[in-house]
C-alpha positions as CSV (number, residue, x, y, z in Angstrom):
1,M,-82.6,198.0,99.1
2,S,-79.5,197.0,95.4
3,K,-77.7,199.8,95.1
4,I,-76.9,198.9,91.1
5,K,-78.3,200.7,89.0
6,P,-81.2,199.8,86.6
7,S,-81.0,199.2,83.3
8,Q,-81.5,201.5,80.8
9,G,-82.9,200.0,77.5
10,A,-85.9,201.7,75.1
11,P,-89.3,200.0,75.6
12,Y,-90.4,197.6,73.0
13,A,-87.3,196.8,70.3
14,R,-88.4,195.4,66.7
15,I,-87.1,194.3,63.4
16,M,-85.9,197.1,61.4
17,G,-84.9,195.8,58.4
18,V,-83.1,191.5,57.2
19,G,-81.4,191.0,54.4
20,G,-80.5,187.3,51.9
21,Y,-78.3,186.1,50.5
22,R,-78.5,183.1,48.6
23,P,-75.1,181.3,47.1
24,T,-75.2,182.1,42.7
25,R,-75.1,177.8,41.9
26,V,-78.8,177.0,41.6
27,V,-79.0,173.0,42.1
28,P,-82.6,171.5,40.4
29,N,-83.2,167.7,41.7
30,E,-81.5,166.6,38.5
31,V,-78.4,166.6,40.1
32,I,-79.4,165.3,43.3
33,L,-81.0,162.2,41.6
34,E,-76.9,161.2,39.9
35,T,-76.6,159.6,43.8
36,I,-79.8,159.2,44.7
37,D,-82.7,155.6,43.0
38,S,-85.2,158.6,43.8
39,S,-87.1,161.4,40.5
40,D,-88.6,164.9,40.5
41,E,-91.7,163.7,41.3
42,W,-91.3,161.6,44.4
43,I,-89.0,164.7,46.0
44,R,-91.6,167.5,45.0
45,S,-93.7,165.4,46.6
46,R,-92.5,164.6,49.8
47,S,-91.0,167.7,50.1
48,G,-92.2,170.3,48.4
49,I,-88.4,170.9,46.5
50,E,-87.7,172.1,43.7
51,T,-84.3,173.5,43.9
52,R,-81.6,174.6,46.7
53,H,-78.4,177.2,45.7
54,W,-75.2,175.8,46.6
55,A,-71.8,178.3,48.3
56,S,-68.8,178.0,46.6
57,D,-65.3,178.0,48.3
58,E,-65.1,181.6,47.7
59,E,-69.3,182.0,49.1
60,T,-67.8,181.0,52.9
61,V,-69.5,181.2,55.9
62,A,-68.8,185.2,57.2
63,A,-68.7,186.0,52.7
64,M,-73.0,185.1,53.4
65,S,-73.5,186.6,56.1
66,V,-71.3,189.5,55.4
67,E,-73.8,190.3,52.2
68,A,-76.9,188.9,54.3
69,S,-75.7,192.0,57.3
70,G,-75.0,194.8,54.8
71,K,-78.7,194.8,53.0
72,A,-80.5,194.0,56.6
73,I,-77.6,196.9,57.4
74,A,-78.9,200.1,54.8
75,D,-82.6,198.5,54.7
76,A,-82.7,199.3,58.9
77,G,-81.1,203.4,57.4
78,I,-78.2,202.8,60.4
79,T,-74.5,202.2,60.0
80,P,-72.4,199.3,61.4
81,E,-70.6,201.3,64.2
82,Q,-73.8,201.4,65.3
83,I,-74.8,197.8,65.6
84,G,-74.0,196.6,69.5
85,A,-73.7,193.3,69.4
86,V,-73.6,190.4,66.6
87,I,-75.1,186.9,67.0
88,V,-74.7,184.2,64.9
89,S,-76.5,180.7,64.6
90,T,-75.1,178.6,62.8
91,V,-74.4,174.8,62.5
92,S,-71.8,174.6,60.0
93,H,-69.2,177.3,60.3
94,F,-66.3,174.3,61.5
95,K,-63.9,176.0,63.5
96,Q,-64.7,175.5,67.5
97,T,-63.5,178.9,67.8
98,P,-62.7,182.1,67.5
99,A,-66.9,182.1,66.7
100,I,-67.5,183.6,62.7
101,A,-69.4,186.4,64.3
102,T,-66.4,187.6,65.4
103,E,-64.8,188.4,61.9
104,I,-68.2,188.7,61.0
105,A,-68.1,192.3,63.2
106,D,-64.9,192.4,61.6
107,K,-65.1,193.0,58.1
108,I,-69.3,194.8,58.3
109,G,-66.9,197.6,60.1
110,A,-69.2,196.6,63.2
111,G,-66.1,198.2,65.4
112,K,-65.4,196.2,68.6
113,P,-69.7,194.8,69.6
114,A,-70.5,192.1,71.4
115,A,-70.1,189.4,69.4
116,F,-71.0,185.8,69.9
117,D,-72.6,182.6,68.0
118,I,-75.3,179.6,68.7
119,S,-76.0,176.1,68.1
120,A,-80.0,175.9,68.2
121,G,-80.5,174.4,63.9
122,C,-83.6,175.2,62.5
123,A,-85.1,177.3,65.6
124,G,-81.7,178.8,65.7
125,F,-82.9,182.8,63.9
126,G,-85.4,182.3,66.6
127,Y,-83.8,182.2,69.8
128,G,-81.0,184.8,68.2
129,L,-84.0,187.5,67.9
130,T,-85.4,186.7,71.6
131,L,-81.9,187.4,72.2
132,A,-81.4,190.0,70.5
133,K,-85.3,191.6,71.7
134,G,-83.3,191.4,75.3
135,M,-80.0,193.9,74.6
136,V,-82.3,196.3,73.4
137,V,-84.8,196.4,76.1
138,E,-82.6,195.9,79.0
139,G,-80.4,198.1,77.3
140,S,-76.9,196.6,76.5
141,A,-77.0,197.7,72.9
142,E,-79.5,200.0,70.6
143,Y,-79.2,197.6,67.3
144,V,-78.7,193.8,67.2
145,L,-77.1,191.7,64.3
146,V,-78.6,188.6,64.0
147,I,-78.4,186.2,60.9
148,G,-79.2,182.2,60.5
149,V,-76.4,181.1,57.9
150,E,-75.7,177.8,57.0
151,R,-74.0,175.7,53.9
152,L,-76.1,172.7,54.7
153,S,-74.2,171.4,51.6
154,D,-70.5,170.3,53.6
155,L,-73.1,168.6,55.3
156,T,-74.8,166.7,53.1
157,D,-74.4,163.5,52.4
158,L,-75.1,162.6,48.3
159,N,-76.2,159.1,49.2
160,D,-78.6,159.5,50.9
161,R,-82.0,159.4,49.7
162,A,-83.7,160.8,52.7
163,T,-82.2,162.9,53.6
164,A,-79.6,164.5,50.3
165,F,-82.0,166.7,48.3
166,L,-83.1,168.6,51.3
167,F,-80.3,170.9,52.0
168,G,-78.8,174.6,51.1
169,D,-76.9,177.8,51.5
170,G,-77.6,180.9,52.3
171,A,-77.7,183.5,54.9
172,G,-80.4,185.7,56.5
173,A,-79.7,188.5,58.5
174,V,-81.7,191.3,60.5
175,I,-81.5,194.1,62.5
176,V,-83.7,194.7,66.1
177,G,-83.9,198.0,66.8
178,P,-85.8,199.8,70.1
179,S,-89.4,200.5,69.3
180,K,-92.0,202.6,71.6
181,E,-95.1,200.1,70.4
182,P,-94.4,195.5,71.5
183,K,-93.4,194.1,67.6
184,I,-91.7,191.1,69.0
185,G,-94.1,189.3,70.9
186,P,-93.1,186.8,73.2
187,T,-91.5,183.4,72.3
188,V,-92.6,180.2,73.6
189,W,-89.5,178.4,72.8
190,G,-88.5,174.4,74.1
191,S,-86.4,171.9,73.4
192,E,-86.7,168.0,73.9
193,G,-84.3,166.4,75.2
194,D,-85.3,162.6,74.8
195,K,-85.3,163.0,70.9
196,S,-82.5,164.6,70.2
197,D,-80.8,161.3,68.3
198,T,-84.0,161.9,65.7
199,I,-82.1,164.4,63.6
200,K,-78.3,164.3,63.8
201,Q,-74.2,164.7,62.9
202,T,-73.9,160.5,61.7
203,I,-70.4,160.4,63.8
204,S,-68.7,163.2,66.1
205,W,-65.5,164.7,64.7
206,E,-63.6,162.8,67.8
207,E,-64.2,160.1,65.6
208,Y,-63.5,162.1,62.7
209,R,-60.2,162.7,64.1
210,E,-59.1,159.2,65.1
211,G,-59.5,158.2,61.0
212,S,-61.9,155.4,61.3
213,P,-65.0,156.4,59.4
214,E,-64.8,156.7,55.5
215,K,-66.8,159.5,55.0
216,F,-67.1,163.3,56.6
217,P,-69.9,163.6,59.0
218,A,-72.9,164.6,57.4
219,I,-76.6,165.3,59.1
220,T,-79.1,162.4,59.5
221,Q,-82.6,161.8,60.2
222,E,-85.3,160.1,61.4
223,G,-88.4,161.1,58.8
224,Q,-91.8,160.3,59.0
225,A,-90.1,160.6,63.5
226,V,-89.7,164.2,62.6
227,F,-92.7,164.5,60.9
228,R,-95.1,163.8,63.5
229,W,-92.9,165.7,65.3
230,A,-92.8,168.6,63.6
231,V,-96.7,168.6,62.1
232,F,-99.1,167.5,65.6
233,E,-96.7,169.0,68.1
234,M,-95.5,171.9,66.4
235,A,-98.7,173.8,65.3
236,K,-99.3,173.2,69.4
237,V,-96.1,176.4,69.6
238,A,-97.5,178.5,67.1
239,Q,-101.4,178.4,68.8
240,Q,-98.8,179.6,71.9
241,A,-97.6,182.3,70.5
242,L,-100.6,183.5,68.4
243,D,-102.0,183.6,72.8
244,A,-99.1,184.9,73.6
245,A,-98.7,187.6,71.5
246,G,-102.9,188.1,72.2
247,I,-104.0,187.8,69.1
248,T,-106.0,185.4,66.1
249,A,-105.1,183.6,63.2
250,D,-107.6,185.7,61.9
251,D,-104.5,189.4,63.1
252,L,-102.0,187.1,61.3
253,D,-100.9,188.7,57.9
254,V,-98.2,185.9,56.9
255,F,-96.2,183.0,57.8
256,I,-93.1,182.3,57.7
257,P,-92.6,178.7,59.3
258,H,-89.6,177.0,59.5
259,Q,-89.1,175.8,55.5
260,A,-87.8,172.5,56.4
261,N,-91.3,170.5,53.9
262,E,-93.7,172.0,51.9
263,R,-95.5,169.1,53.3
264,I,-95.2,170.2,57.3
265,I,-96.3,173.5,56.5
266,D,-99.4,173.0,54.7
267,S,-100.4,170.8,57.9
268,M,-99.0,173.5,60.3
269,V,-101.3,175.4,58.2
270,K,-105.2,172.6,58.3
271,T,-104.4,172.6,61.7
272,L,-103.8,176.7,62.9
273,K,-106.4,177.4,60.4
274,L,-105.3,179.8,58.8
275,P,-107.7,181.9,56.9
276,E,-107.1,182.0,53.5
277,H,-105.8,186.1,53.0
278,V,-103.0,184.8,55.7
279,T,-99.8,185.3,53.1
280,V,-97.4,181.5,54.1
281,A,-94.0,182.0,53.2
282,R,-93.3,178.9,50.6
283,D,-89.1,179.6,50.6
284,V,-88.9,175.7,50.2
285,R,-89.4,175.1,46.8
286,T,-86.5,176.6,45.1
287,T,-83.9,177.3,47.9
288,G,-84.4,173.6,50.1
289,N,-83.6,173.3,54.0
290,T,-80.8,175.8,55.2
291,S,-81.7,174.7,58.9
292,A,-81.0,178.4,60.7
293,A,-81.1,180.6,57.6
294,S,-85.1,179.6,56.3
295,I,-87.2,182.0,58.1
296,P,-84.9,186.1,57.6
297,L,-84.3,184.0,54.2
298,A,-88.2,183.4,53.4
299,M,-88.7,187.2,55.4
300,E,-87.3,188.5,52.9
301,R,-87.7,187.2,50.0
302,L,-91.5,187.7,50.6
303,L,-91.2,191.7,51.6
304,A,-88.9,192.2,48.1
305,T,-91.6,190.4,46.1
306,G,-94.5,192.3,47.9
307,E,-96.4,188.7,49.0
308,A,-95.4,190.5,52.3
309,K,-95.1,194.5,53.6
310,S,-93.8,196.7,55.9
311,G,-96.3,196.3,59.2
312,D,-97.1,193.3,58.4
313,T,-99.0,190.7,61.4
314,A,-96.4,187.1,61.2
315,L,-95.5,184.6,63.2
316,V,-92.0,182.4,62.9
317,I,-91.8,179.1,64.1
318,G,-88.8,177.6,63.5
319,F,-88.4,174.2,64.7
320,G,-85.1,171.5,64.2
321,A,-81.9,169.1,65.4
322,G,-82.5,169.2,69.5
323,L,-85.1,168.7,69.1
324,V,-85.6,172.9,70.0
325,Y,-88.1,175.4,68.7
326,A,-89.1,178.5,68.8
327,A,-92.0,180.4,67.8
328,T,-93.1,184.8,68.4
329,V,-95.4,187.4,67.0
330,V,-93.4,190.4,64.6
331,T,-94.3,193.0,62.5
332,L,-92.7,193.5,59.6
333,P,-90.4,195.6,58.8
């Protein structure tokens, strides 16, 4: 018989509060057209994107995260001192160490929580949410702050016609805490590393350090390959998440997919046969693709505008570089 005392966590976990931060500068497609041969109509028809937000020098990864976190903490009705862990998903924090999560934890006054970064691209929020749920149920933290944050403008090649218009900056955060009922469903997640070259950084930091390239590293992708994978494979993953939660599309109130491309969103809605009453997040139109930040930012906007309400059942799915993915059904805070 084991001598180890069993963990004393909560029966279940839930999202208690959500917060978001978008940089003050709004960048229309016209600005993007200054460096690529395209048109506003082409960008909108290919992606649905009309504007995006780009961060100033002062709107750092940490600064945006602190703003979003403060809103999530207030929304959850807890104090920073009650947070037992901080998880930050980002690919645009350019210091290898220490984790930006430690700086954020200190700046929000969280005391001495566990704090670490994860790198899971556009699926990063789903990965962080799953880890947070496990912590709360296992008992290692009563409240967990999960942040998705990106400054993808720093990794955008404005001369790349295929990607220059896609990316934006911002931060989204949620508080995960204890619940007496299941409010975060089982996660369906995974990776397809054989397709890792379809979305990648153009050159490694080592290559950049050696000084051979003239350009700063940027994100590049094989657009058609990514589109086909997202449309056909991620709809299957989304359905698996519904099945794992024991519900059908008819039971949904809200669908919050990663805000990568409106054509992908439309195709997933069609494949999943979502009923007309389901509210679909389309934050991509004015925020662009913010990778790990896109789902919590879209969630925050839907709740703020009243398009979604507290207690709604939502399917969330993130997918991107790796290729990695994560989907789950949640009750909105």
